[in-house]
C-alpha positions as a Python dict, from the first residue, in 0.01 Angstrom:
ca = {
    (1, 'X'): (0, 0, 0),
    (2, 'X'): (214, -208, -234),
    (3, 'X'): (129, -578, -257),
    (4, 'X'): (407, -816, -358),
    (5, 'X'): (428, -1190, -423),
    (6, 'X'): (773, -1347, -467),
    (7, 'X'): (815, -1667, -668),
    (8, 'X'): (1180, -1692, -556),
    (9, 'X'): (1222, -1968, -295),
    (10, 'X'): (1586, -1896, -204),
    (11, 'X'): (1603, -1807, 166),
    (12, 'X'): (1908, -1583, 124),
    (13, 'X'): (1729, -1380, -143),
    (14, 'X'): (1400, -1353, 45),
    (15, 'X'): (1556, -1237, 372),
    (16, 'X'): (1762, -985, 176),
    (17, 'X'): (1445, -866, 2),
    (18, 'X'): (1287, -785, 338),
    (19, 'X'): (1581, -566, 436),
    (20, 'X'): (1575, -395, 98),
    (21, 'X'): (1203, -319, 126),
    (22, 'X'): (1241, -195, 484),
    (23, 'X'): (1541, 28, 431),
    (24, 'X'): (1526, 136, 68),
    (25, 'X'): (1157, 199, 0),
    (26, 'X'): (914, 439, 164),
    (27, 'X'): (573, 289, 89),
    (28, 'X'): (359, 59, 301),
    (29, 'X'): (400, -303, 192),
    (30, 'X'): (233, -641, 224),
    (31, 'X'): (455, -921, 93),
    (32, 'X'): (407, -1300, 57),
    (33, 'X'): (698, -1535, -3),
    (34, 'X'): (817, -1894, 47),
    (35, 'X'): (1154, -2048, 131),
    (36, 'X'): (1280, -2389, 34),
    (37, 'X'): (1428, -2577, 331),
    (38, 'X'): (1578, -2321, 568),
    (39, 'X'): (1618, -2238, 935),
    (40, 'X'): (1567, -1871, 1010),
    (41, 'X'): (1726, -1761, 1338),
    (42, 'X'): (1647, -1447, 1535),
    (43, 'X'): (1888, -1159, 1534),
    (44, 'X'): (1983, -1215, 1900),
    (45, 'X'): (2028, -1591, 1884),
    (46, 'X'): (2334, -1814, 1893),
    (47, 'X'): (2288, -2009, 1572),
    (48, 'X'): (2467, -2325, 1683),
    (49, 'X'): (2257, -2361, 1996),
    (50, 'X'): (1938, -2364, 1785),
    (51, 'X'): (2011, -2618, 1513),
    (52, 'X'): (2092, -2984, 1468),
    (53, 'X'): (2416, -2945, 1276),
    (54, 'X'): (2428, -3299, 1131),
    (55, 'X'): (2063, -3286, 1024),
    (56, 'X'): (2114, -2947, 861),
    (57, 'X'): (2413, -3079, 665),
    (58, 'X'): (2242, -3402, 562),
    (59, 'X'): (1927, -3225, 438),
    (60, 'X'): (2120, -2930, 288),
    (61, 'X'): (1914, -2684, 489),
    (62, 'X'): (2013, -2320, 463),
    (63, 'X'): (2061, -2131, 788),
    (64, 'X'): (1988, -1759, 770),
    (65, 'X'): (1980, -1486, 1031),
    (66, 'X'): (1695, -1233, 1009),
    (67, 'X'): (1667, -872, 1123),
    (68, 'X'): (1399, -936, 1385),
    (69, 'X'): (1420, -1088, 1732),
    (70, 'X'): (1241, -1396, 1861),
    (71, 'X'): (1315, -1763, 1817),
    (72, 'X'): (1434, -1987, 1536),
    (73, 'X'): (1179, -2117, 1285),
    (74, 'X'): (1191, -2378, 1010),
    (75, 'X'): (1071, -2294, 658),
    (76, 'X'): (986, -2528, 374),
    (77, 'X'): (770, -2499, 64),
    (78, 'X'): (465, -2595, 270),
    (79, 'X'): (501, -2272, 464),
    (80, 'X'): (393, -1924, 353),
    (81, 'X'): (569, -1623, 500),
    (82, 'X'): (405, -1284, 519),
    (83, 'X'): (558, -941, 581),
    (84, 'X'): (398, -608, 666),
    (85, 'X'): (610, -294, 647),
    (86, 'X'): (436, 23, 758),
    (87, 'X'): (531, 380, 837),
    (88, 'X'): (452, 385, 1210),
    (89, 'X'): (76, 351, 1175),
    (90, 'X'): (75, 106, 1464),
    (91, 'X'): (264, 85, 1791),
    (92, 'X'): (583, -120, 1765),
    (93, 'X'): (439, -369, 2015),
    (94, 'X'): (104, -403, 1839),
    (95, 'X'): (150, -764, 1729),
    (96, 'X'): (-224, -823, 1746),
    (97, 'X'): (-295, -536, 1507),
    (98, 'X'): (-59, -676, 1245),
    (99, 'X'): (-199, -1028, 1287),
    (100, 'X'): (-564, -927, 1250),
    (101, 'X'): (-567, -924, 866),
    (102, 'X'): (-421, -1276, 869),
    (103, 'X'): (-665, -1423, 1121),
    (104, 'X'): (-948, -1251, 932),
    (105, 'X'): (-837, -1415, 606),
    (106, 'X'): (-824, -1754, 775),
    (107, 'X'): (-1163, -1705, 938),
    (108, 'X'): (-1301, -1639, 590),
    (109, 'X'): (-1171, -1983, 494),
    (110, 'X'): (-1356, -2139, 786),
    (111, 'X'): (-1046, -2177, 1002),
    (112, 'X'): (-1079, -2099, 1373),
    (113, 'X'): (-759, -1891, 1384),
    (114, 'X'): (-689, -1639, 1657),
    (115, 'X'): (-411, -1427, 1802),
    (116, 'X'): (-259, -1588, 2112),
    (117, 'X'): (-10, -1492, 2382),
    (118, 'X'): (259, -1239, 2304),
    (119, 'X'): (315, -1296, 1932),
    (120, 'X'): (160, -1623, 1810),
    (121, 'X'): (-143, -1727, 1609),
    (122, 'X'): (-317, -2053, 1691),
    (123, 'X'): (-592, -2288, 1581),
    (124, 'X'): (-769, -2466, 1866),
    (125, 'X'): (-471, -2393, 2092),
    (126, 'X'): (-207, -2521, 1850),
    (127, 'X'): (45, -2281, 1699),
    (128, 'X'): (62, -2232, 1322),
    (129, 'X'): (240, -1896, 1321),
    (130, 'X'): (517, -1725, 1510),
    (131, 'X'): (566, -1356, 1444),
    (132, 'X'): (843, -1102, 1501),
    (133, 'X'): (905, -730, 1449),
    (134, 'X'): (1178, -471, 1415),
    (135, 'X'): (1194, -99, 1353),
    (136, 'X'): (1407, 105, 1113),
    (137, 'X'): (1373, 482, 1143),
    (138, 'X'): (997, 544, 1123),
    (139, 'X'): (920, 207, 959),
    (140, 'X'): (805, -107, 1138),
    (141, 'X'): (851, -451, 983),
    (142, 'X'): (629, -731, 1111),
    (143, 'X'): (654, -1080, 966),
    (144, 'X'): (539, -1429, 1044),
    (145, 'X'): (511, -1789, 931),
    (146, 'X'): (193, -1958, 813),
    (147, 'X'): (241, -2333, 844),
    (148, 'X'): (19, -2477, 574),
    (149, 'X'): (152, -2821, 488),
    (150, 'X'): (502, -2824, 636),
    (151, 'X'): (677, -3148, 723),
    (152, 'X'): (659, -3160, 1102),
    (153, 'X'): (937, -3419, 1123),
    (154, 'X'): (1176, -3180, 952),
    (155, 'X'): (1073, -2898, 1185),
    (156, 'X'): (1156, -3103, 1493),
    (157, 'X'): (1465, -3263, 1340),
    (158, 'X'): (1624, -2942, 1215),
    (159, 'X'): (1557, -2734, 1526),
    (160, 'X'): (1662, -2996, 1780),
    (161, 'X'): (2016, -2902, 1886),
    (162, 'X'): (2269, -3165, 1981),
    (163, 'X'): (2346, -3240, 2343),
    (164, 'X'): (2584, -2951, 2402),
    (165, 'X'): (2602, -2732, 2710),
    (166, 'X'): (2571, -2369, 2596),
    (167, 'X'): (2589, -2060, 2813),
    (168, 'X'): (2562, -1703, 2695),
    (169, 'X'): (2326, -1413, 2639),
    (170, 'X'): (2151, -1548, 2330),
    (171, 'X'): (1774, -1587, 2319),
    (172, 'X'): (1656, -1949, 2320),
    (173, 'X'): (1361, -2072, 2117),
    (174, 'X'): (1063, -2220, 2300),
    (175, 'X'): (905, -2541, 2172),
    (176, 'X'): (531, -2528, 2108),
    (177, 'X'): (262, -2763, 1986),
    (178, 'X'): (219, -2690, 1617),
    (179, 'X'): (-41, -2761, 1351),
    (180, 'X'): (-76, -2717, 975),
    (181, 'X'): (-353, -2492, 846),
    (182, 'X'): (-438, -2746, 574),
    (183, 'X'): (-567, -2983, 843),
    (184, 'X'): (-840, -2735, 937),
    (185, 'X'): (-976, -2622, 600),
    (186, 'X'): (-1338, -2683, 502),
    (187, 'X'): (-1227, -2753, 143),
    (188, 'X'): (-884, -2880, 32),
    (189, 'X'): (-646, -2654, -161),
    (190, 'X'): (-275, -2648, -238),
    (191, 'X'): (-27, -2408, -82),
    (192, 'X'): (-18, -2167, -377),
    (193, 'X'): (-396, -2142, -389),
    (194, 'X'): (-385, -2073, -15),
    (195, 'X'): (-124, -1801, -70),
    (196, 'X'): (-346, -1634, -328),
    (197, 'X'): (-649, -1652, -100),
    (198, 'X'): (-454, -1475, 175),
    (199, 'X'): (-338, -1207, -67),
    (200, 'X'): (-686, -1163, -209),
    (201, 'X'): (-827, -1110, 139),
    (202, 'X'): (-563, -856, 248),
    (203, 'X'): (-532, -671, -84),
    (204, 'X'): (-897, -685, -182),
    (205, 'X'): (-815, -881, -497),
    (206, 'X'): (-520, -984, -714),
    (207, 'X'): (-534, -715, -980),
    (208, 'X'): (-277, -486, -818),
    (209, 'X'): (-13, -745, -722),
    (210, 'X'): (345, -649, -811),
    (211, 'X'): (680, -826, -840),
    (212, 'X'): (1034, -693, -809),
    (213, 'X'): (1155, -503, -1112),
    (214, 'X'): (1499, -558, -1264),
    (215, 'X'): (1668, -283, -1063),
    (216, 'X'): (1522, -411, -736),
    (217, 'X'): (1626, -768, -825),
    (218, 'X'): (1986, -660, -876),
    (219, 'X'): (2002, -465, -550),
    (220, 'X'): (1851, -755, -355),
    (221, 'X'): (2090, -1003, -517),
    (222, 'X'): (2384, -787, -414),
    (223, 'X'): (2257, -774, -54),
    (224, 'X'): (2211, -1151, -70),
    (225, 'X'): (2572, -1204, -178),
    (226, 'X'): (2729, -945, 50),
    (227, 'X'): (2535, -1031, 365),
    (228, 'X'): (2264, -1294, 381),
    (229, 'X'): (2456, -1580, 222),
    (230, 'X'): (2769, -1524, 434),
    (231, 'X'): (2897, -1715, 734),
    (232, 'X'): (2981, -1385, 902),
    (233, 'X'): (2613, -1282, 914),
    (234, 'X'): (2450, -1618, 977),
    (235, 'X'): (2697, -1758, 1232),
    (236, 'X'): (2957, -1493, 1312),
    (237, 'X'): (2694, -1248, 1439),
    (238, 'X'): (2600, -1483, 1722),
    (239, 'X'): (2639, -1329, 2070),
    (240, 'X'): (2942, -1427, 2274),
    (241, 'X'): (2887, -1776, 2414),
    (242, 'X'): (3057, -2067, 2583),
    (243, 'X'): (3000, -2434, 2516),
    (244, 'X'): (3117, -2768, 2653),
    (245, 'X'): (3106, -3101, 2475),
    (246, 'X'): (3243, -3448, 2545),
    (247, 'X'): (3329, -3740, 2317),
    (248, 'X'): (3465, -4091, 2354),
    (249, 'X'): (3712, -4210, 2093),
    (250, 'X'): (3970, -4485, 2042),
    (251, 'X'): (4229, -4260, 2203),
    (252, 'X'): (4017, -4192, 2511),
    (253, 'X'): (3762, -3947, 2646),
    (254, 'X'): (3795, -3585, 2532),
    (255, 'X'): (3608, -3285, 2675),
    (256, 'X'): (3630, -2945, 2511),
    (257, 'X'): (3523, -2614, 2663),
    (258, 'X'): (3549, -2302, 2454),
    (259, 'X'): (3444, -1937, 2443),
    (260, 'X'): (3343, -1785, 2111),
    (261, 'X'): (3321, -1413, 2043),
    (262, 'X'): (3251, -1243, 1709),
    (263, 'X'): (3259, -1585, 1546),
    (264, 'X'): (3614, -1673, 1654),
    (265, 'X'): (3753, -1899, 1926),
    (266, 'X'): (3854, -1672, 2212),
    (267, 'X'): (3950, -1936, 2469),
    (268, 'X'): (3964, -2315, 2458),
    (269, 'X'): (4049, -2587, 2709),
    (270, 'X'): (4086, -2955, 2622),
    (271, 'X'): (4059, -3220, 2895),
    (272, 'X'): (4050, -3598, 2896),
    (273, 'X'): (4221, -3928, 2968),
    (274, 'X'): (4403, -3939, 2631),
    (275, 'X'): (4782, -3969, 2599),
    (276, 'X'): (5026, -3743, 2417),
    (277, 'X'): (5393, -3649, 2405),
    (278, 'X'): (5342, -3272, 2379),
    (279, 'X'): (5162, -3048, 2628),
    (280, 'X'): (4799, -3002, 2521),
    (281, 'X'): (4817, -2630, 2601),
    (282, 'X'): (5029, -2581, 2288),
    (283, 'X'): (4743, -2714, 2077),
    (284, 'X'): (4493, -2493, 2258),
    (285, 'X'): (4701, -2186, 2180),
    (286, 'X'): (4710, -2277, 1810),
    (287, 'X'): (4329, -2284, 1799),
    (288, 'X'): (4275, -1945, 1967),
    (289, 'X'): (4171, -1689, 1709),
    (290, 'X'): (4055, -1947, 1455),
    (291, 'X'): (3716, -1878, 1297),
    (292, 'X'): (3454, -2098, 1465),
    (293, 'X'): (3370, -2280, 1145),
    (294, 'X'): (3433, -2650, 1091),
    (295, 'X'): (3650, -2615, 781),
    (296, 'X'): (3864, -2346, 944),
    (297, 'X'): (3922, -2566, 1248),
    (298, 'X'): (4013, -2863, 1027),
    (299, 'X'): (4254, -2644, 832),
    (300, 'X'): (4419, -2535, 1159),
    (301, 'X'): (4452, -2897, 1273),
    (302, 'X'): (4621, -2991, 945),
    (303, 'X'): (4904, -2758, 1047),
    (304, 'X'): (4989, -2978, 1346),
    (305, 'X'): (5044, -3347, 1412),
    (306, 'X'): (4747, -3421, 1635),
    (307, 'X'): (4894, -3755, 1745),
    (308, 'X'): (5167, -3562, 1930),
    (309, 'X'): (4897, -3421, 2157),
    (310, 'X'): (4627, -3689, 2148),
    (311, 'X'): (4720, -4041, 2039),
    (312, 'X'): (4448, -4219, 1833),
    (313, 'X'): (4220, -3915, 1815),
    (314, 'X'): (4147, -3804, 1457),
    (315, 'X'): (4128, -3447, 1333),
    (316, 'X'): (3760, -3486, 1239),
    (317, 'X'): (3677, -3627, 1584),
    (318, 'X'): (3831, -3334, 1768),
    (319, 'X'): (3684, -3079, 1529),
    (320, 'X'): (3340, -3234, 1579),
    (321, 'X'): (3356, -3151, 1950),
    (322, 'X'): (3380, -2781, 1877),
    (323, 'X'): (3033, -2759, 1718),
}
């Protein structure tokens, strides 16, 4: 088995590195890595229904889609992520088997950690890790979070979506009581010492730890640029969904209902008690086919005189209702 520790804290790079290791290597792997502030959404999720858009913008939190299913999770530098990639030694559904080396390492530190439910690890009933898996050919990738000293306020703030009505086939995250591992240690340590203790337990020491070589770095960086840092992957891959949102502005109440498919506005209806001199359906038609991204919507609205359709409603106010 190859044992890897990444010092790179860029979420785009680290998610790309997982795909590279899964699809372009053939050895068994155990990998530890950290992300600076990021929300990692499951492959089947609607990104916008999982995040607090304003909070994400304000805190400059990256949003990245992963290869595995399950719910959205928040990463910061107080969280260690682990990844196992194995050549079908275990059943695809054997979450417990993959988690056992982690709970064992924590037990060695005096932490009462155990596998719980379908795919979680807990301490005294409180969740510190959510795990997920996927399969590529004969290789299974299992990964999970290890909340060590994460900021709980950021976790709740970033993952709390705004009051929007969403419908669709995406998988929703489930809120759980969480805890940090650092609160349960017999002796204090920092997050990097904790990371090394986990690696030492799983690998049997630190003498055979590797890093990415120059060729691997370049291939991962290309995958980062071509896929993991793109809007198309992180937002445009969301399943088809519908949403409804209402706002009250100087020009009146506005309610927007829209359908989004493959990241673009497929249908949109605008209702309200606003006034205008041109039929609102003309504006709706101009927005169909526009990429469901705030800047793209604002660019489309710049091509029209919004006051013709909605007196005293600003471009930014209408665009804000679409997200």
